[in-house]
Amino acid sequence: MIHLCVHLSREAIFAGPVQYQWMYAFERYIHILKGYVRNKARPEGSIAEGYIDNEALTFCSMYFNEGETKFNKPEWNYDGPIKATQDGNIFVFKQKVRGIRVAINDVLNLKDLKKARWYVLNNCDEVQPYVRQYMDELERQGLRNVQEMLESEFHTWFLKYVSAIKF
């Protein structure tokens, strides 16, 4: 493989940027075509039949309304429409969630748990006014590390604040 480095510079000069000589897309498609082979005595005919079958099924599936095809299949991690809440509950806690992989029961350490809580609360649009309110309180106290305090202590302040509010 060291000898390959000798020729790489010359190949780059001759062929130009790597995207013009990159064969990955073709190799990938050849792999798909090889998957169509059913009769090893006549691979070309099998590939042609498989390609025609795939094209015909793809064309027909564009017009099927019932059943799941690659044109009307929901996205892999789509959980359905998100419904707005009118009962005063925070939007992020009303979403349906479906795991992508097998669940792993693991205990987070306190540092990771605080980061997870901060991430969820910080990315919820309904909580942003409370984040600003808590940030203003910290700035009024004259603290220097407002962002660190916000990330580490906001979830406890928010829990106390929301528990005190009567909905």
mmCIF file of C-alpha atoms in Angstrom:
data_model
loop_
_atom_site.group_PDB
_atom_site.id
_atom_site.type_symbol
_atom_site.label_atom_id
_atom_site.label_comp_id
_atom_site.label_asym_id
_atom_site.label_seq_id
_atom_site.Cartn_x
_atom_site.Cartn_y
_atom_site.Cartn_z
ATOM 1 C CA MET A 1 0.000 0.000 0.000
ATOM 2 C CA ILE A 2 2.970 2.341 0.397
ATOM 3 C CA HIS A 3 3.622 2.015 -3.321
ATOM 4 C CA LEU A 4 0.068 3.280 -3.954
ATOM 5 C CA CYS A 5 1.003 6.680 -2.491
ATOM 6 C CA VAL A 6 3.612 7.076 -5.210
ATOM 7 C CA HIS A 7 0.921 6.962 -7.913
ATOM 8 C CA LEU A 8 -1.845 8.919 -6.149
ATOM 9 C CA SER A 9 -0.447 12.353 -6.946
ATOM 10 C CA ARG A 10 -0.031 11.464 -10.629
ATOM 11 C CA GLU A 11 -3.613 10.077 -10.769
ATOM 12 C CA ALA A 12 -4.953 13.268 -9.166
ATOM 13 C CA ILE A 13 -3.173 15.355 -11.830
ATOM 14 C CA PHE A 14 -4.508 13.184 -14.685
ATOM 15 C CA ALA A 15 -8.088 12.661 -13.500
ATOM 16 C CA GLY A 16 -8.701 15.754 -11.413
ATOM 17 C CA PRO A 17 -10.781 15.804 -8.220
ATOM 18 C CA VAL A 18 -11.733 12.471 -6.729
ATOM 19 C CA GLN A 19 -15.490 12.881 -7.321
ATOM 20 C CA TYR A 20 -14.874 12.564 -11.077
ATOM 21 C CA GLN A 21 -13.166 9.203 -10.712
ATOM 22 C CA TRP A 22 -15.059 7.837 -7.721
ATOM 23 C CA MET A 23 -16.648 4.458 -8.505
ATOM 24 C CA TYR A 24 -18.656 3.939 -5.298
ATOM 25 C CA ALA A 25 -22.051 4.712 -6.858
ATOM 26 C CA PHE A 26 -21.457 2.328 -9.745
ATOM 27 C CA GLU A 27 -20.137 -0.410 -7.492
ATOM 28 C CA ARG A 28 -23.181 -0.052 -5.273
ATOM 29 C CA TYR A 29 -25.553 -0.294 -8.238
ATOM 30 C CA ILE A 30 -23.676 -3.318 -9.605
ATOM 31 C CA HIS A 31 -24.237 -4.980 -6.221
ATOM 32 C CA ILE A 32 -27.995 -4.348 -6.589
ATOM 33 C CA LEU A 33 -27.964 -5.776 -10.099
ATOM 34 C CA LYS A 34 -26.044 -8.858 -8.961
ATOM 35 C CA GLY A 35 -28.799 -9.456 -6.434
ATOM 36 C CA TYR A 36 -31.210 -10.003 -9.348
ATOM 37 C CA VAL A 37 -29.284 -13.088 -10.537
ATOM 38 C CA ARG A 38 -31.401 -16.234 -10.059
ATOM 39 C CA ASN A 39 -29.978 -18.445 -12.782
ATOM 40 C CA LYS A 40 -26.190 -18.560 -12.562
ATOM 41 C CA ALA A 41 -26.017 -20.191 -16.002
ATOM 42 C CA ARG A 42 -27.552 -17.067 -17.578
ATOM 43 C CA PRO A 43 -26.782 -14.098 -15.280
ATOM 44 C CA GLU A 44 -27.409 -11.411 -17.938
ATOM 45 C CA GLY A 45 -30.960 -12.634 -18.546
ATOM 46 C CA SER A 46 -31.653 -12.811 -14.820
ATOM 47 C CA ILE A 47 -30.371 -9.274 -14.328
ATOM 48 C CA ALA A 48 -32.495 -7.998 -17.220
ATOM 49 C CA GLU A 49 -35.612 -9.754 -15.872
ATOM 50 C CA GLY A 50 -34.993 -8.487 -12.355
ATOM 51 C CA TYR A 51 -34.434 -4.935 -13.583
ATOM 52 C CA ILE A 52 -37.629 -4.983 -15.672
ATOM 53 C CA ASP A 53 -39.605 -6.461 -12.763
ATOM 54 C CA ASN A 54 -38.303 -3.777 -10.418
ATOM 55 C CA GLU A 55 -39.115 -0.982 -12.876
ATOM 56 C CA ALA A 56 -42.635 -2.360 -13.489
ATOM 57 C CA LEU A 57 -43.370 -2.754 -9.785
ATOM 58 C CA THR A 58 -42.044 0.728 -9.044
ATOM 59 C CA PHE A 59 -44.211 2.209 -11.807
ATOM 60 C CA CYS A 60 -47.332 0.349 -10.647
ATOM 61 C CA SER A 61 -46.795 1.182 -6.992
ATOM 62 C CA MET A 62 -47.029 4.891 -7.795
ATOM 63 C CA TYR A 63 -50.756 4.370 -8.446
ATOM 64 C CA PHE A 64 -51.661 2.185 -5.441
ATOM 65 C CA ASN A 65 -53.588 4.046 -2.768
ATOM 66 C CA GLU A 66 -54.093 1.106 -0.430
ATOM 67 C CA GLY A 67 -51.164 -0.720 1.041
ATOM 68 C CA GLU A 68 -47.688 0.466 1.782
ATOM 69 C CA THR A 69 -45.298 1.216 -1.059
ATOM 70 C CA LYS A 70 -42.027 3.093 -1.137
ATOM 71 C CA PHE A 71 -43.921 6.183 -2.300
ATOM 72 C CA ASN A 72 -46.480 6.356 0.524
ATOM 73 C CA LYS A 73 -44.513 4.689 3.323
ATOM 74 C CA PRO A 74 -44.149 6.876 6.411
ATOM 75 C CA GLU A 75 -40.676 7.865 7.463
ATOM 76 C CA TRP A 76 -38.779 5.497 9.696
ATOM 77 C CA ASN A 77 -39.100 7.563 12.868
ATOM 78 C CA TYR A 78 -42.385 9.365 12.129
ATOM 79 C CA ASP A 79 -44.743 9.088 15.096
ATOM 80 C CA GLY A 80 -47.784 10.763 13.587
ATOM 81 C CA PRO A 81 -49.035 14.329 13.753
ATOM 82 C CA ILE A 82 -48.230 16.306 16.872
ATOM 83 C CA LYS A 83 -51.355 17.592 18.568
ATOM 84 C CA ALA A 84 -51.395 20.960 20.291
ATOM 85 C CA THR A 85 -52.279 20.878 23.969
ATOM 86 C CA GLN A 86 -55.011 23.040 25.385
ATOM 87 C CA ASP A 87 -54.914 21.724 28.954
ATOM 88 C CA GLY A 88 -51.886 23.714 30.123
ATOM 89 C CA ASN A 89 -49.425 20.837 29.859
ATOM 90 C CA ILE A 90 -46.127 21.476 28.159
ATOM 91 C CA PHE A 91 -46.022 20.446 24.529
ATOM 92 C CA VAL A 92 -42.832 18.375 24.646
ATOM 93 C CA PHE A 93 -44.301 16.001 27.228
ATOM 94 C CA LYS A 94 -47.425 15.286 25.135
ATOM 95 C CA GLN A 95 -45.613 13.804 22.120
ATOM 96 C CA LYS A 96 -45.852 10.141 21.270
ATOM 97 C CA VAL A 97 -42.471 8.453 21.276
ATOM 98 C CA ARG A 98 -41.409 5.195 19.687
ATOM 99 C CA GLY A 99 -37.973 3.803 20.301
ATOM 100 C CA ILE A 100 -35.745 3.148 17.319
ATOM 101 C CA ARG A 101 -33.790 0.321 18.901
ATOM 102 C CA VAL A 102 -34.211 -2.149 21.707
ATOM 103 C CA ALA A 103 -34.528 -0.398 25.042
ATOM 104 C CA ILE A 104 -31.509 -0.570 27.313
ATOM 105 C CA ASN A 105 -32.113 -0.098 30.985
ATOM 106 C CA ASP A 106 -29.229 2.000 32.165
ATOM 107 C CA VAL A 107 -28.856 4.406 35.043
ATOM 108 C CA LEU A 108 -27.527 7.847 34.185
ATOM 109 C CA ASN A 109 -25.121 9.493 36.512
ATOM 110 C CA LEU A 110 -26.193 12.854 37.937
ATOM 111 C CA LYS A 111 -24.113 14.871 35.462
ATOM 112 C CA ASP A 112 -25.636 13.138 32.417
ATOM 113 C CA LEU A 113 -29.135 13.369 33.885
ATOM 114 C CA LYS A 114 -28.749 17.129 34.321
ATOM 115 C CA LYS A 115 -27.525 17.437 30.713
ATOM 116 C CA ALA A 116 -30.503 15.429 29.427
ATOM 117 C CA ARG A 117 -32.969 17.547 31.410
ATOM 118 C CA TRP A 118 -31.332 20.739 30.177
ATOM 119 C CA TYR A 119 -31.411 19.540 26.567
ATOM 120 C CA VAL A 120 -35.132 18.706 26.697
ATOM 121 C CA LEU A 121 -36.138 21.891 28.488
ATOM 122 C CA ASN A 122 -33.872 24.141 26.413
ATOM 123 C CA ASN A 123 -35.280 22.765 23.151
ATOM 124 C CA CYS A 124 -38.928 23.215 24.157
ATOM 125 C CA ASP A 125 -40.325 26.473 22.762
ATOM 126 C CA GLU A 126 -42.874 26.780 25.577
ATOM 127 C CA VAL A 127 -40.131 26.807 28.208
ATOM 128 C CA GLN A 128 -38.048 29.587 26.606
ATOM 129 C CA PRO A 129 -39.822 32.430 28.493
ATOM 130 C CA TYR A 130 -38.991 30.672 31.768
ATOM 131 C CA VAL A 131 -35.373 30.193 30.690
ATOM 132 C CA ARG A 132 -35.125 33.941 30.040
ATOM 133 C CA GLN A 133 -36.806 34.695 33.362
ATOM 134 C CA TYR A 134 -34.344 32.483 35.269
ATOM 135 C CA MET A 135 -31.414 33.967 33.339
ATOM 136 C CA ASP A 136 -32.569 37.464 34.344
ATOM 137 C CA GLU A 137 -32.723 36.362 38.000
ATOM 138 C CA LEU A 138 -29.177 35.009 37.801
ATOM 139 C CA GLU A 139 -27.909 38.204 36.176
ATOM 140 C CA ARG A 140 -29.608 40.317 38.873
ATOM 141 C CA GLN A 141 -27.712 38.288 41.479
ATOM 142 C CA GLY A 142 -24.488 39.307 39.726
ATOM 143 C CA LEU A 143 -23.233 35.799 38.991
ATOM 144 C CA ARG A 144 -20.471 35.444 36.413
ATOM 145 C CA ASN A 145 -21.130 31.915 35.179
ATOM 146 C CA VAL A 146 -24.769 32.398 34.207
ATOM 147 C CA GLN A 147 -24.728 29.803 31.415
ATOM 148 C CA GLU A 148 -23.250 27.091 33.656
ATOM 149 C CA MET A 149 -25.777 27.820 36.407
ATOM 150 C CA LEU A 150 -28.548 27.848 33.841
ATOM 151 C CA GLU A 151 -27.587 24.411 32.542
ATOM 152 C CA SER A 152 -27.055 22.836 35.952
ATOM 153 C CA GLU A 153 -29.774 24.423 38.111
ATOM 154 C CA PHE A 154 -32.581 25.489 35.787
ATOM 155 C CA HIS A 155 -34.479 22.195 35.962
ATOM 156 C CA THR A 156 -34.838 22.395 39.766
ATOM 157 C CA TRP A 157 -35.904 26.051 39.630
ATOM 158 C CA PHE A 158 -38.371 25.267 36.847
ATOM 159 C CA LEU A 159 -39.890 22.362 38.801
ATOM 160 C CA LYS A 160 -40.410 24.595 41.856
ATOM 161 C CA TYR A 161 -41.782 27.421 39.730
ATOM 162 C CA VAL A 162 -44.253 25.251 37.816
ATOM 163 C CA SER A 163 -45.341 23.429 41.001
ATOM 164 C CA ALA A 164 -46.189 26.769 42.611
ATOM 165 C CA ILE A 165 -48.374 27.882 39.663
ATOM 166 C CA LYS A 166 -52.067 26.987 39.857
ATOM 167 C CA PHE A 167 -53.361 26.008 36.434
#
